[in-house]
Every structure is written in structure tokens, then in C-alpha cells.
Short mmCIF file of C-alpha atoms in Angstrom, two decimals:
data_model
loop_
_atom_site.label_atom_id
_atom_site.label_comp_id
_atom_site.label_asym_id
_atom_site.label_seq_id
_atom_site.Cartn_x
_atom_site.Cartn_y
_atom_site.Cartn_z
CA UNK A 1 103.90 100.44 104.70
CA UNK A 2 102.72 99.23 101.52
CA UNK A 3 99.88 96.94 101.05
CA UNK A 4 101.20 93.19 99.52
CA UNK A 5 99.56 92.39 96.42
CA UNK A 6 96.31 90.49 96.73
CA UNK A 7 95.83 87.56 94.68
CA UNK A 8 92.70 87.74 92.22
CA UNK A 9 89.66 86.86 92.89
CA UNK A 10 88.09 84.26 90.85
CA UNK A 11 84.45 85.79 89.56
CA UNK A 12 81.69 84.91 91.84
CA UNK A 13 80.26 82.26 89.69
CA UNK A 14 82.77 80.44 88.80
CA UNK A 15 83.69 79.92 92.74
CA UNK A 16 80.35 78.32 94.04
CA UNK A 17 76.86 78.53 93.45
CA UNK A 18 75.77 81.35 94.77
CA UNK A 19 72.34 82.80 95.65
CA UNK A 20 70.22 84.49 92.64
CA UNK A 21 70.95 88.26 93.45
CA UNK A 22 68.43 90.03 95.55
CA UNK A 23 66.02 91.94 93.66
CA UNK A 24 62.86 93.37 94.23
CA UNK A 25 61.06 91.39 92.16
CA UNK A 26 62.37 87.70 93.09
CA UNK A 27 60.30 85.36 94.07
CA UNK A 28 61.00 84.29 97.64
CA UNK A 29 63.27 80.90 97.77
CA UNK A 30 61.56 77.74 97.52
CA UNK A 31 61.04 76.33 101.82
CA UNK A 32 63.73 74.64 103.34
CA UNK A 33 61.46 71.72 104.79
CA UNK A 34 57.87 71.16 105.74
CA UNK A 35 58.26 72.13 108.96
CA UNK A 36 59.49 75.95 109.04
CA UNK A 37 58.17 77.38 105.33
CA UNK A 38 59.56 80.98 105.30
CA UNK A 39 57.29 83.38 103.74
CA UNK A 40 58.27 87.07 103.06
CA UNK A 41 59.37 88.75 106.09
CA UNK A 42 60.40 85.77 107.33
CA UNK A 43 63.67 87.51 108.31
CA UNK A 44 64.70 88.44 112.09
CA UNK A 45 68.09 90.61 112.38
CA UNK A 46 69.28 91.43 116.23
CA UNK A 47 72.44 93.16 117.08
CA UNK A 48 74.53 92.68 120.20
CA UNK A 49 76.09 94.65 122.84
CA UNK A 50 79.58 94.56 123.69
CA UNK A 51 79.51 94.37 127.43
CA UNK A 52 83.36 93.25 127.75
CA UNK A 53 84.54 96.73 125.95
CA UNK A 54 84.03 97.90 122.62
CA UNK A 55 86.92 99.07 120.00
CA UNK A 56 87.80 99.94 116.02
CA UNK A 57 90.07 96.60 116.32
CA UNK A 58 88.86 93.31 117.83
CA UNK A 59 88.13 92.62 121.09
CA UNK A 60 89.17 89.50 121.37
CA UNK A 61 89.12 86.62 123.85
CA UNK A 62 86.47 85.17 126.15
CA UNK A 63 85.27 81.93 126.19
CA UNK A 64 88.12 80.45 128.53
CA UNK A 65 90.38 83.14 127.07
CA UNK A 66 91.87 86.60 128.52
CA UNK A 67 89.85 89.42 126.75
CA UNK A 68 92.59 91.55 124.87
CA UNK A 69 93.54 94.76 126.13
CA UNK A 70 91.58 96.45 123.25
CA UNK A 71 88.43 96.27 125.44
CA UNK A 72 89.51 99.05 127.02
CA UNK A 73 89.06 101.46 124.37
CA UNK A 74 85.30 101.93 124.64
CA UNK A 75 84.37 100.67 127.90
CA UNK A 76 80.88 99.13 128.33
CA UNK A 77 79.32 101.75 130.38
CA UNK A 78 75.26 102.44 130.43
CA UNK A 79 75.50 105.32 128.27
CA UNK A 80 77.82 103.96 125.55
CA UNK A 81 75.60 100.27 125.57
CA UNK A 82 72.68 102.50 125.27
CA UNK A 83 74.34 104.34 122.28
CA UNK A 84 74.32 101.09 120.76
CA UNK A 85 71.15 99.61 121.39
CA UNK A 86 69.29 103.26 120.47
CA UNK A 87 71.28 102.57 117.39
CA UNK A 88 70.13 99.39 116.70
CA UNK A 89 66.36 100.30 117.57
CA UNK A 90 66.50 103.01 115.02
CA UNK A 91 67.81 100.65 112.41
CA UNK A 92 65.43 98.37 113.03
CA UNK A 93 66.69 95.35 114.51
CA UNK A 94 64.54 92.98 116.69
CA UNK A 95 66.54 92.64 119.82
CA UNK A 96 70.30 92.63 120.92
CA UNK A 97 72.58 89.95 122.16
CA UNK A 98 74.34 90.38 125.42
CA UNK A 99 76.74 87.53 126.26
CA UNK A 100 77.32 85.18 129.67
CA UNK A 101 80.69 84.90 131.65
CA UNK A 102 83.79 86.15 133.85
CA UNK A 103 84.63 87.96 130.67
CA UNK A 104 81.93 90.45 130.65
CA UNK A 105 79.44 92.37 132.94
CA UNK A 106 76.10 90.59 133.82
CA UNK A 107 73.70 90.84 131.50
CA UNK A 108 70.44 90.60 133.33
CA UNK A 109 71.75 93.56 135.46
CA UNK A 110 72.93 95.46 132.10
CA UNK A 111 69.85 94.83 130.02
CA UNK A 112 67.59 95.89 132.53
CA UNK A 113 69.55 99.29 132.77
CA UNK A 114 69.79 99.79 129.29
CA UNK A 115 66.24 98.97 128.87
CA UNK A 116 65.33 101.95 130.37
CA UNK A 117 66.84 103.78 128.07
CA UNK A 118 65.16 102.52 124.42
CA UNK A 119 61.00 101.86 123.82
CA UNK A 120 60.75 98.87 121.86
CA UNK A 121 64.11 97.27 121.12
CA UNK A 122 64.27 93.76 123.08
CA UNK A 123 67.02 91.93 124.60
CA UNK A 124 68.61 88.80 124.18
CA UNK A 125 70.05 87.90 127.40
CA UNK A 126 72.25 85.58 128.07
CA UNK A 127 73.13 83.09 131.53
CA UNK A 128 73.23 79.93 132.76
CA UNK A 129 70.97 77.39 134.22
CA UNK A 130 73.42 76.34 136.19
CA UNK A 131 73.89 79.03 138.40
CA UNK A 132 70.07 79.44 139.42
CA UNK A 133 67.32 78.19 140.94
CA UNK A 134 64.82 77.42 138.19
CA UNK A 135 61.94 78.73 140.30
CA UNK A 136 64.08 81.79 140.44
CA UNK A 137 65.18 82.38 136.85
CA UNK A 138 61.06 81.70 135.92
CA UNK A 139 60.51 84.90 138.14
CA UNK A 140 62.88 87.38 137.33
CA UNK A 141 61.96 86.66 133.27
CA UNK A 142 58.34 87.28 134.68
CA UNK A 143 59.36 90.33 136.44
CA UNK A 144 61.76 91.73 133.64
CA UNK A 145 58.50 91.21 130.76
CA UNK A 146 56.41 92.91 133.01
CA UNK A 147 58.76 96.09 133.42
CA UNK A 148 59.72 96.52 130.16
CA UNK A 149 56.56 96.31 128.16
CA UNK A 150 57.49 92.29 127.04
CA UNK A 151 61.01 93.12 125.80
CA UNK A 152 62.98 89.52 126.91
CA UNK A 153 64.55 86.73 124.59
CA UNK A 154 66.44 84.35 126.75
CA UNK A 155 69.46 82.92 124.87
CA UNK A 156 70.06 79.70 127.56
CA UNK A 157 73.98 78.94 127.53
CA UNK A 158 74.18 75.18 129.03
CA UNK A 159 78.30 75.86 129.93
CA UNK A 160 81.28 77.73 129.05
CA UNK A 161 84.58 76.24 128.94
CA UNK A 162 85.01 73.65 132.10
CA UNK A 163 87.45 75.92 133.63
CA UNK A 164 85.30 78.66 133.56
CA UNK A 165 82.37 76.53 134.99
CA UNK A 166 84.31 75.45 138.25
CA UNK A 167 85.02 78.88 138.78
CA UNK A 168 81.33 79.45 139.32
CA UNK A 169 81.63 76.80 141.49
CA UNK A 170 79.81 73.84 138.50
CA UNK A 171 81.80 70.65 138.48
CA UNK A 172 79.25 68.66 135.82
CA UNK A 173 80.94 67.32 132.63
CA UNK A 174 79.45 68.71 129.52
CA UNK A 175 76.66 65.93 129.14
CA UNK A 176 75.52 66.30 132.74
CA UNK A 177 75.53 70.10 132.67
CA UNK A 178 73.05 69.35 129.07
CA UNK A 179 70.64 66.95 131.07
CA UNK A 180 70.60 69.71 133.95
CA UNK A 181 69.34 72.06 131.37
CA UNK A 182 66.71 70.05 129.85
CA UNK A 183 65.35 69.40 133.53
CA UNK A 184 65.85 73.24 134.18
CA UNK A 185 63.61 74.49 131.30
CA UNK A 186 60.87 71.88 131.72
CA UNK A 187 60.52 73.55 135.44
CA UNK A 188 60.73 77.23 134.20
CA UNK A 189 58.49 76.22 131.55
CA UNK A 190 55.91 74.72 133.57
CA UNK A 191 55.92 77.59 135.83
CA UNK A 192 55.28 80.16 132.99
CA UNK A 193 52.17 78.16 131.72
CA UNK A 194 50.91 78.84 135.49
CA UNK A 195 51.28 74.90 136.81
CA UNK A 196 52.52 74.03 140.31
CA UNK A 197 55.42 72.00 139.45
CA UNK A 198 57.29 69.40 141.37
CA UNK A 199 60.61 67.91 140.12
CA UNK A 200 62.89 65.22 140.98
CA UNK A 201 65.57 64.64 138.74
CA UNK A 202 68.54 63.32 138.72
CA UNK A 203 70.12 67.05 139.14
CA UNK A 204 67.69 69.23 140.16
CA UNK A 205 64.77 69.04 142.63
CA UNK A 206 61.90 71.38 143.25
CA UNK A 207 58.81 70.86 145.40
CA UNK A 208 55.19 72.81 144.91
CA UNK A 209 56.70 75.53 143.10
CA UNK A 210 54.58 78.02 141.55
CA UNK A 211 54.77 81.80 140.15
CA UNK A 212 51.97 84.27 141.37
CA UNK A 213 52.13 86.37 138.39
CA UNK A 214 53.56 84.46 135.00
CA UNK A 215 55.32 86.45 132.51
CA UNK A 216 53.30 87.79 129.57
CA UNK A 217 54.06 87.32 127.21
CA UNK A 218 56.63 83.94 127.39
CA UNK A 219 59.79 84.94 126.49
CA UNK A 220 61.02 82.46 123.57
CA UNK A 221 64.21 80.54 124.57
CA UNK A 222 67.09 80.49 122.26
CA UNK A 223 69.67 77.36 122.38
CA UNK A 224 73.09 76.67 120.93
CA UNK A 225 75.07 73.42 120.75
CA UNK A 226 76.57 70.91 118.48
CA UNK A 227 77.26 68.28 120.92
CA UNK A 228 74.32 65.21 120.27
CA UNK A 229 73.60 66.46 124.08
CA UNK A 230 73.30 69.57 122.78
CA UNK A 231 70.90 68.47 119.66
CA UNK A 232 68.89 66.74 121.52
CA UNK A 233 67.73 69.11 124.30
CA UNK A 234 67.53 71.74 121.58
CA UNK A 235 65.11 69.49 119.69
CA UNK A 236 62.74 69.05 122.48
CA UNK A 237 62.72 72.73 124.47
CA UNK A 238 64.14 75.62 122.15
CA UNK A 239 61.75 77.92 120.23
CA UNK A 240 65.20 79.43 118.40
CA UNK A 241 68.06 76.54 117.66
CA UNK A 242 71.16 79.31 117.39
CA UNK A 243 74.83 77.79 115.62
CA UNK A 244 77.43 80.13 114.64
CA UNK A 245 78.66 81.44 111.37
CA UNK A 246 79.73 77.91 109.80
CA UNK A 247 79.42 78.06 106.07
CA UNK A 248 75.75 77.37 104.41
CA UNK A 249 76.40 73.93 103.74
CA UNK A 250 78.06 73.23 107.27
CA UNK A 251 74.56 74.96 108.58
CA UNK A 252 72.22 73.03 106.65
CA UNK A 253 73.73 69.82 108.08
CA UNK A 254 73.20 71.10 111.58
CA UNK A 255 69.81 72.36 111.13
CA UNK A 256 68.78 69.01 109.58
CA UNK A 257 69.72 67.28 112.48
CA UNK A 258 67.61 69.47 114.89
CA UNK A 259 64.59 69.44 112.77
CA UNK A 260 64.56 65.41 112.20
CA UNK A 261 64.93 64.71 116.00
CA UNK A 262 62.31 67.63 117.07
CA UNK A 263 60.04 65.50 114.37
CA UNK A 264 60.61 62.51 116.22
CA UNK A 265 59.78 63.94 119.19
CA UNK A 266 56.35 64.91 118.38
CA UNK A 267 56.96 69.05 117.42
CA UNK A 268 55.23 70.60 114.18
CA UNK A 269 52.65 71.97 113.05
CA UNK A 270 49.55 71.59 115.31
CA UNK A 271 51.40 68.95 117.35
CA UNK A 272 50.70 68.46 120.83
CA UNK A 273 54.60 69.02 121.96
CA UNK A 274 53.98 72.43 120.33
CA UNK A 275 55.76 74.16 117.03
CA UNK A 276 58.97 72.92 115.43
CA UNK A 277 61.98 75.35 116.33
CA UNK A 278 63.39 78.36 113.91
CA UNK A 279 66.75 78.56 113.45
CA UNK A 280 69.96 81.48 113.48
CA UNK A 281 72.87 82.11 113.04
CA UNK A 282 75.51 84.41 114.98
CA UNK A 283 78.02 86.05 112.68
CA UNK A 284 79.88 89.26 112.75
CA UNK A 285 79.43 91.69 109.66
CA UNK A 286 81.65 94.24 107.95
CA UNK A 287 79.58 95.75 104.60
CA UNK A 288 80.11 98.77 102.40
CA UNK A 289 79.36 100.39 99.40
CA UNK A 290 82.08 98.24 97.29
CA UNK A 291 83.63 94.89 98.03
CA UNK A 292 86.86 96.32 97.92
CA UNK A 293 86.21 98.86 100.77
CA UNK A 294 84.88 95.97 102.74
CA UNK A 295 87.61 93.31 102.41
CA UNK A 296 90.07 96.66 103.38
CA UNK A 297 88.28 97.06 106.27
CA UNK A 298 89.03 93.44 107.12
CA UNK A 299 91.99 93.55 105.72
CA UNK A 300 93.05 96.57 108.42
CA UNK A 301 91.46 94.22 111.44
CA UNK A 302 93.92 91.48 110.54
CA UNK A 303 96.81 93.64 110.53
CA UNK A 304 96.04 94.55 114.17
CA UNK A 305 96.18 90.82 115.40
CA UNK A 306 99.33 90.17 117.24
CA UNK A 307 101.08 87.29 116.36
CA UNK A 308 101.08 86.40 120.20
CA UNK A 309 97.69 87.07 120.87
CA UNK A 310 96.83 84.72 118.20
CA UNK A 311 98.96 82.18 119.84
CA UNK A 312 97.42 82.38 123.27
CA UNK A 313 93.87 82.42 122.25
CA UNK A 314 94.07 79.97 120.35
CA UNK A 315 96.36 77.62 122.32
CA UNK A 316 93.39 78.71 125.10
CA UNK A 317 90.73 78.22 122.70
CA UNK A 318 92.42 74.07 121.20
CA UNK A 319 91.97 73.12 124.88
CA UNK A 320 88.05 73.57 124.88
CA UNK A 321 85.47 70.77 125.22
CA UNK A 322 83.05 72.41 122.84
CA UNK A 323 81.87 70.68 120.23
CA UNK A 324 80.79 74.46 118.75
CA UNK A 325 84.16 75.87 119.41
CA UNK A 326 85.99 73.24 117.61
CA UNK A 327 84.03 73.14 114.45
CA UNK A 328 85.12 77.18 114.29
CA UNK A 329 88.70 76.52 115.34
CA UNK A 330 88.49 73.59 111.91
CA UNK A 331 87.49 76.77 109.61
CA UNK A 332 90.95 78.17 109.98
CA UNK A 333 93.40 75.86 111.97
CA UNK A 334 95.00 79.12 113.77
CA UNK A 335 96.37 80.11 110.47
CA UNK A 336 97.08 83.62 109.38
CA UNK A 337 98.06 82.86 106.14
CA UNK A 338 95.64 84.81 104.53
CA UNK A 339 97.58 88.20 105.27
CA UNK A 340 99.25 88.45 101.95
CA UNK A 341 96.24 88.18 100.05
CA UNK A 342 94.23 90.71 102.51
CA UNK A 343 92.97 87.94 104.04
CA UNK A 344 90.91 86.23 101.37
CA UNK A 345 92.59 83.12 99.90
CA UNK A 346 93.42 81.74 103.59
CA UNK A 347 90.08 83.19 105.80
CA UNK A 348 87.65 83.35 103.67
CA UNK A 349 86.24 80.07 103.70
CA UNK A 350 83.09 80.40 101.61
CA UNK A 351 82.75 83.18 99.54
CA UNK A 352 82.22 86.17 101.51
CA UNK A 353 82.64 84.64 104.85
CA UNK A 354 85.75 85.23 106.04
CA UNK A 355 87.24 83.28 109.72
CA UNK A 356 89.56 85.83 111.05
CA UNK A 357 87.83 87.12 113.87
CA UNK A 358 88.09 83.69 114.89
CA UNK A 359 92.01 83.80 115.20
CA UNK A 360 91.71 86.14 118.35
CA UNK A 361 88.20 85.46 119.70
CA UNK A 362 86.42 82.65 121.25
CA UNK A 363 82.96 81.81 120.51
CA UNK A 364 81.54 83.72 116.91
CA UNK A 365 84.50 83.35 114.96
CA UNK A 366 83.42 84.74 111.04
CA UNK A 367 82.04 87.81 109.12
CA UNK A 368 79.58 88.07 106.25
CA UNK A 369 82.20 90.87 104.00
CA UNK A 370 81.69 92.45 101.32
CA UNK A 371 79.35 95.32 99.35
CA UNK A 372 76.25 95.90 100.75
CA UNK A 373 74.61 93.94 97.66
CA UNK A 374 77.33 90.75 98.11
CA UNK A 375 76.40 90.76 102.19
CA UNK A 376 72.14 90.32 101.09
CA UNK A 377 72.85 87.82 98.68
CA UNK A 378 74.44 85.75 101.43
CA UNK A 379 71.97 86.24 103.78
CA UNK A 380 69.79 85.26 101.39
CA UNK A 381 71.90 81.65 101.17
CA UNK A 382 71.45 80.99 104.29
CA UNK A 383 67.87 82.04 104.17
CA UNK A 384 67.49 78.92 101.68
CA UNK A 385 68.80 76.42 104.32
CA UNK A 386 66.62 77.26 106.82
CA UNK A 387 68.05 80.21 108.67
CA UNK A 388 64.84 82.69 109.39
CA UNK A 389 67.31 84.93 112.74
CA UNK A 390 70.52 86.57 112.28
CA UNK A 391 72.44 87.82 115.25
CA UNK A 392 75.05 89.96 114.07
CA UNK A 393 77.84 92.09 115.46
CA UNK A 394 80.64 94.10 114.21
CA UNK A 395 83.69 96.29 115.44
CA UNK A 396 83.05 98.60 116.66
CA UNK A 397 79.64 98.11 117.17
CA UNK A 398 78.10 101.65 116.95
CA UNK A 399 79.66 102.43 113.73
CA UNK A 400 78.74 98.38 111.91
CA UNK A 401 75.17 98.80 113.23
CA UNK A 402 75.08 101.65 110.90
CA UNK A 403 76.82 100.24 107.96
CA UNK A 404 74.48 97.00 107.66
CA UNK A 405 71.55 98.68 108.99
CA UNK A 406 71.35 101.26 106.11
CA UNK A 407 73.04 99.39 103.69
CA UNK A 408 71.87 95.66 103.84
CA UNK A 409 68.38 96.24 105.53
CA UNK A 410 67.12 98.43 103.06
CA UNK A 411 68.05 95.89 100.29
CA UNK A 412 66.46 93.00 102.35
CA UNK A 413 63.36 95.12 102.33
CA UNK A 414 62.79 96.02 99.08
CA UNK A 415 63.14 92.66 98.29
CA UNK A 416 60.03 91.43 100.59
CA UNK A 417 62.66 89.44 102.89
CA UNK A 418 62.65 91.63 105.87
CA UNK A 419 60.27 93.91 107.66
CA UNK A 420 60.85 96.89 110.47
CA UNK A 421 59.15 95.57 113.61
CA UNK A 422 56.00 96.43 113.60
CA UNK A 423 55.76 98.44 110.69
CA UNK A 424 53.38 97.66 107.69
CA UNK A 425 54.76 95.32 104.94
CA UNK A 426 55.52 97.18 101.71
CA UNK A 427 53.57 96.70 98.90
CA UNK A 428 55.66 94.79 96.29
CA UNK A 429 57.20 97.38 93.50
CA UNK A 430 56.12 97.07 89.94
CA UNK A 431 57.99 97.37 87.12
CA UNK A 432 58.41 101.23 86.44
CA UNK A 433 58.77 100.34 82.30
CA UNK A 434 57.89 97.65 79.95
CA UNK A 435 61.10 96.61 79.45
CA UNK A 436 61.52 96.33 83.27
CA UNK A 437 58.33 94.06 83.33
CA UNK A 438 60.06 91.92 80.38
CA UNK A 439 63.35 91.38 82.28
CA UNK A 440 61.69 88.66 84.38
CA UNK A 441 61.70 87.78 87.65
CA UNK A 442 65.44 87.23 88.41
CA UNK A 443 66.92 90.01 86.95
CA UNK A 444 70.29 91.04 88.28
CA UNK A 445 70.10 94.35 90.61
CA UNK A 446 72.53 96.51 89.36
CA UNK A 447 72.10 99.99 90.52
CA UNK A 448 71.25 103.21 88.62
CA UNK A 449 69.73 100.63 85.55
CA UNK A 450 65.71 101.53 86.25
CA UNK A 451 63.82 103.88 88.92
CA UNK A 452 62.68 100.96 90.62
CA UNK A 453 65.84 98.84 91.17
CA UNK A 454 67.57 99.16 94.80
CA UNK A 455 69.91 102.18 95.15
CA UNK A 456 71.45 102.35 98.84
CA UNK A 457 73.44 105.77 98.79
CA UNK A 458 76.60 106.70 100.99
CA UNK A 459 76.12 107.16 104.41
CA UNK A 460 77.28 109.70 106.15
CA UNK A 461 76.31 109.40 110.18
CA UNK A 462 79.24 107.41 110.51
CA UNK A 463 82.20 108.64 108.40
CA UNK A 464 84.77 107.38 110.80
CA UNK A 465 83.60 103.37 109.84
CA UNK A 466 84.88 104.33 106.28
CA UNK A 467 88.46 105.03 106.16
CA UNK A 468 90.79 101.88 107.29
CA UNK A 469 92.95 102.55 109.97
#
């Protein structure tokens, strides 16, 4: 069948302001705010593992949703999650997302089986304080640092859809389940500084409870929400405030919001209620060597949505009390209108983030697209509002890990905004001729023009990402 014509793309500059290319030798962007200055390395990248099923088309779905019957194409056993997360450890990401509900396996149970199977790569597991005693949740993170070496993030995921919740047997509204979190985490909390804590509250009550061996080190606690419920326990107990892929702008507004009320509650720099939080983003990714190999690529995911399946997700998803979910439902209205264009003029709703994952999947609805170069640069605009983590995912998610890992990373790198963990920062490049040294400090990268500018060549470990279909 043909491909439809795709409309032309306006040049990248006359579309928005973009961010100043990524280049070895930029300066870093000026802060965000006073309270979280990113330096170099400032950047944190985790991947995720796909615990409902894994595919080359979406798996779409969860959050109050069926999942779609292409989960079934790469199951989520040990060995293929372990693929993954070897993957990712190679690569060099931080940690890896594994998500909460009736949709997927457990993830404390998966992560800890997985774990044994990779050295340093952590895990960013997430549940819900709902379903467990605080005292109990305090010791299995203690229990899960001390068997892996310290390896835990805890991503804390106040409710899923209210459906889903009264299947686990929760019957809270959406602000009550919020002011059961905040009163979960200042138990857990207390516990892992080594108090006895005692708790009354007006949902959960614990008497002399205490923790013979606290984890070591504290796992950090990453929290999502857009709700003012949501803002406001975020502001006064998350170390990582996560959103998902809205556009920069959309982000900035969010992230302002959590840093002014975590000010007001007494959290910055030196302040008794401790540091002010970090913030990330989830997204999906799809990068490769050209734009037009990456917008193909998305281009071929669209064309495997079924018209159906878009209706019943998102007639599932238009039904959800999230505050998060509807702000991504907003970036597209259901629409698949961006089909004749490849799925540019209609989902891509910023330039080079593009909402049709969104159309058959709850929860992390858009994709950074584009060449390798286009995919840093955008990183690097969010990076200027504030964004220091980026939890990222792509389908399938062997095959993506590979394409941004040894395409983007290496630019973020050389460009003194991202580190391996625990490796040695690079010393900055110099210019390898006069003429480089004269070109300033925001010179364009464009490869092949001087020894020292980025290069990223073809990869070949994962051929099969690179041919749609």
C-alpha cells in the first residue's frame, strides 16, 4: 500500500524556539530556579520494563483499560525482563521503571528476580500505599537495599483509576486516597531514620512501630500527580516530583507549582524540612540516525492502531478521575488525524513530541522522535525548565534501549550533560583547530565538519529496530 503524501515540515526555527543544538562545547543552560541549579551531569536517564508483555507495535491499555492483545508477543518472563534491564545497564541508564496494577505482574516480586540477574542497574518500583501496612512497606524496602547492594527507587503511585482501586478492595475518593499517602510516607519515613513512630491519623494508625535494621542507604521516593492533592503531598515528601511527557511549556508550569509550595513549606537548601525535590519526566522515545527514519518508525506504529482499539481505550481512558490522565487525553482529543501526514501535523504537538502512543495507552501517552541529534536537543529543552530525570521507554523495549542508548547518550555526553554511573566525568574537548576555537561556543553540531564534533555511527546490534514494519 502506498504511503499518503506527508505534508511539509515547516524548518525547525521557524516553528518554535528551540534549544541551541547540543555541542560539545556549549555552555550548560542558564538554572531553572534557585532551588535545583543543574550543573553538568546533572542528567539521570532510567529505562523501564514491560512487565504486561512486550511487542514491535504498542502495547496498549492499562490504567483502567484492557491491555491489547499485542502483549502477548513478548511475554514478560524473567529471562526476557532481564534481557532488557542487562540492556539498559550496559547502556548506562540509572535504574528501570516497573509499573503498578491488575494490568501487569508485581513488581516488587519481578524486580527482586531480575535483580539477581544485573550488578549495578537499580529499580524503580512501583505500588501503592494503599494496599500495605506502612510498617510493612518500610521493611521490605529495608530488606530489598540490603540484598541487592542499595539498588531501590520507590516510584509511590497514590491510585489508579477508581475502578481499579475497589478491585483491590480501596473505596477512598482521590483526595482521601492523597491524604492517606502523605500520612503513609511520614510513617515509612520515620521508620527509615530509625525513630519509634506512633500515628493516628485520620486514615491510618500505627502504635510503637520500629524497624530493627533500617535500609541503607534510603531509597529516594518518586511522586506523580497533577491534582492540587497531588501537588501538595509531592511538595512536602517526594525527593523526585515525576509528570509525564506534556510539552516543555506545559512542564514548566507544573514544576513551578511544586517548587513554590515545597518553598513554602520550609524545603531548600540547608533547610530544616530537608532539600527541595528534582524533577522528571516519563516519555517514550523512538530516535535514529535521520528524522525521516524516525517519524517512519512512528509512522508504522500508527498504522497498527485499530480504529476500535482506539475507541475503547479511549472511551475507557475519558471516564478517568485523573487529573494526569486528562491533561494527556487534551494533547490529542482521541484524534487520529495525523495519519495522512505520518502522523505529524495532528500528533505531534510540540516539535518532536508526538501524542500517539497516547491514542491506545493509558498513562505515558508521547514520544521524543526524531534523529538522534533532534531527540538531545529536546532533552536539552526540558533540561532548561527544570527537568534533571528522564524515564523513558520505547517499543519494543530491547531494541529502543539500544537506539537512544547509543545514539542520544553518547551525544548527551560529549556535551558534559550526562555521565555513565559511576564512571569518571570526561574532560571537556578542545577545539582540534583554530578555526574550531573561533567558531564560538554555540556552534551548530553538524557531523563530519571537525575531528572533534559528535559523530554517532550506525548501529548494528539491533538491525531489526531499523526497517519499518
Amino acid at each position: 500500500m502506498p504511503t499518503p503524501p506527508r505534508s511539509p515540515r515547516a524548518p525547525r526555527s521557524s516553528r518554535t524556539s528551540p534549544a541551541p543544538p547540543v555541542s560539545p562545547h556549549s555552555p550548560p543552560p542558564p538554572p531553572p530556579g534557585p532551588d535545583s541549579p543543574p550543573g553538568p551531569y546533572s542528567l539521570t536517564f532510567h529505562w523501564f520494563l514491560p512487565t504486561s508483555g512486550d511487542s514491535r507495535h504498542v502495547v496498549g491499555g492499562g490504567h483502567g483499560s484492557a491491555v491489547t492483545s499485542t502483549a502477548g508477543d513478548r511475554p514478560p518472563s524473567v529471562d526476557y525482563l532481564a534481557l532488557i534491564a542487562g540492556a539498559a545497564e550496559q547502556l548506562g541508564f540509572e535504574g528501570a521503571l516497573t509499573p503498578t496494577g491488575t494490568w501487569c505482574e508485581d513488581a516488587w516480586l519481578t524486580t527482586a528476580m531480575v535483580s539477581q540477574r544485573t550488578d549495578r542497574l537499580k529499580f524503580l518500583v512501583a505500588f501503592r500505599p494503599g494496599f500495605l501496612s506502612p510498617t510493612l512497606a518500610a521493611q521490605m524496602a529495608a530488606t530489598y537495599q540490603r540484598q541487592t547492594g542499595g539498588r531501590l527507587l520507590l516510584n509511590v503511585v497514590t491510585g489508579g483509576e477508581s475502578q481499579e482501586q475497589r478491585a483491590y478492595g480501596d473505596f477512598l475518593d482521590k483526595d482521601a486516597r492523597y491524604a492517606r499517602t502523605g500520612e503513609f510516607l511520614d510513617v515509612v519515613r520515620g521508620l527509615w531514620r530509625g525513630e519509634t513512630v506512633s500515628l493516628r491519623g485520620d486514615h491510618l494508625r500505627v502504635e510503637d512501630a520500629t524497624l530493627t535494621r533500617p535500609p541503607r542507604p534510603v531509597p529516594p521516593v518518586y511522586f506523580g500527580g497533577s491534582s492540587p492533592a497531588a501537588i501538595e503531598v509531592a511538595a512536602r515528601t517526594a525527593d523526585v516530583y515525576l509528570t509525564w511527557g506534556e510539552p516543555p511549556a506545559l512542564v514548566a508550569e507544573k514544576i513551578q507549582r511544586v517548587r513554590e509550595r515545597a518553598r513554602e513549606l520550609g524545603r531548600g537548601p540547608g533547610e530544616p524540612a530537608g532539600p527541595a525535590p528534582r524533577f522528571g519526566v516519563r516519555l517514550h522515545t523512538i530516535s535514529r540516525d535521520t528524522s525521516e527514519a524516525a517519524w517512519a518508525e512512528a509512522r508504522r506504529l500508527l498504522d497498527g492502531f485499530d480504529p476500535a482499539t482506539i475507541r475503547t481505550v479511549q472511551d475507557g481512558l475519558r471516564r478517568s478521575d485523573s487529573e494526569g490522565q486528562r491533561r494527556m487525553l487534551a494533547l490529542h482529543g482521541g484524534r487520529r488525524d495525523g495519519l495522512a501526514s505520518g502522523g505529524r501535523d495532528g500528533l505531534e504537538i510540540h516539535p518532536g513530541l508526538w501524542a500517539g502512543v497516547g491514542l491506545v495507552r493509558g498513562g505515558a501517552g508521547t514520544a521524543l522522535v526524531g534523529s538522534h541529534q533532534e531527540v538531545a536537543e529536546l532533552i536539552q529543552e526540558y533540561r532548561r525548565v527544570g527537568v534533571e530525570e528522564f524515564v523513558l521507554s520505547g517499543y519494543p523495549h530491547l531494541e529502543e534501549a539500544y537506539w537512544f542508548g547509543e545514539g542520544v547518550l553518547p551525544l548527551l555526553r560529549r556535551a558534559s550533560l550526562w555521565s555513565p554511573p559511576g564512571a569518571a566525568p570526561d574532560a571537556p574537548e578542545t577545539p582540534a583547530t583554530p578555526a574550531a576555537a573561533s567558531a564560538g561556543p554555540n556552534a551548530p553540531v553538524t557531523a563530519g565538519t571537525a575531528p572533534n564534533v559528535p559523530f554517532v555511527p550506525s548501529r548494528t546490534a539491533v538491525g531489526t529496530a531499523r526497517t519499518p514494519g
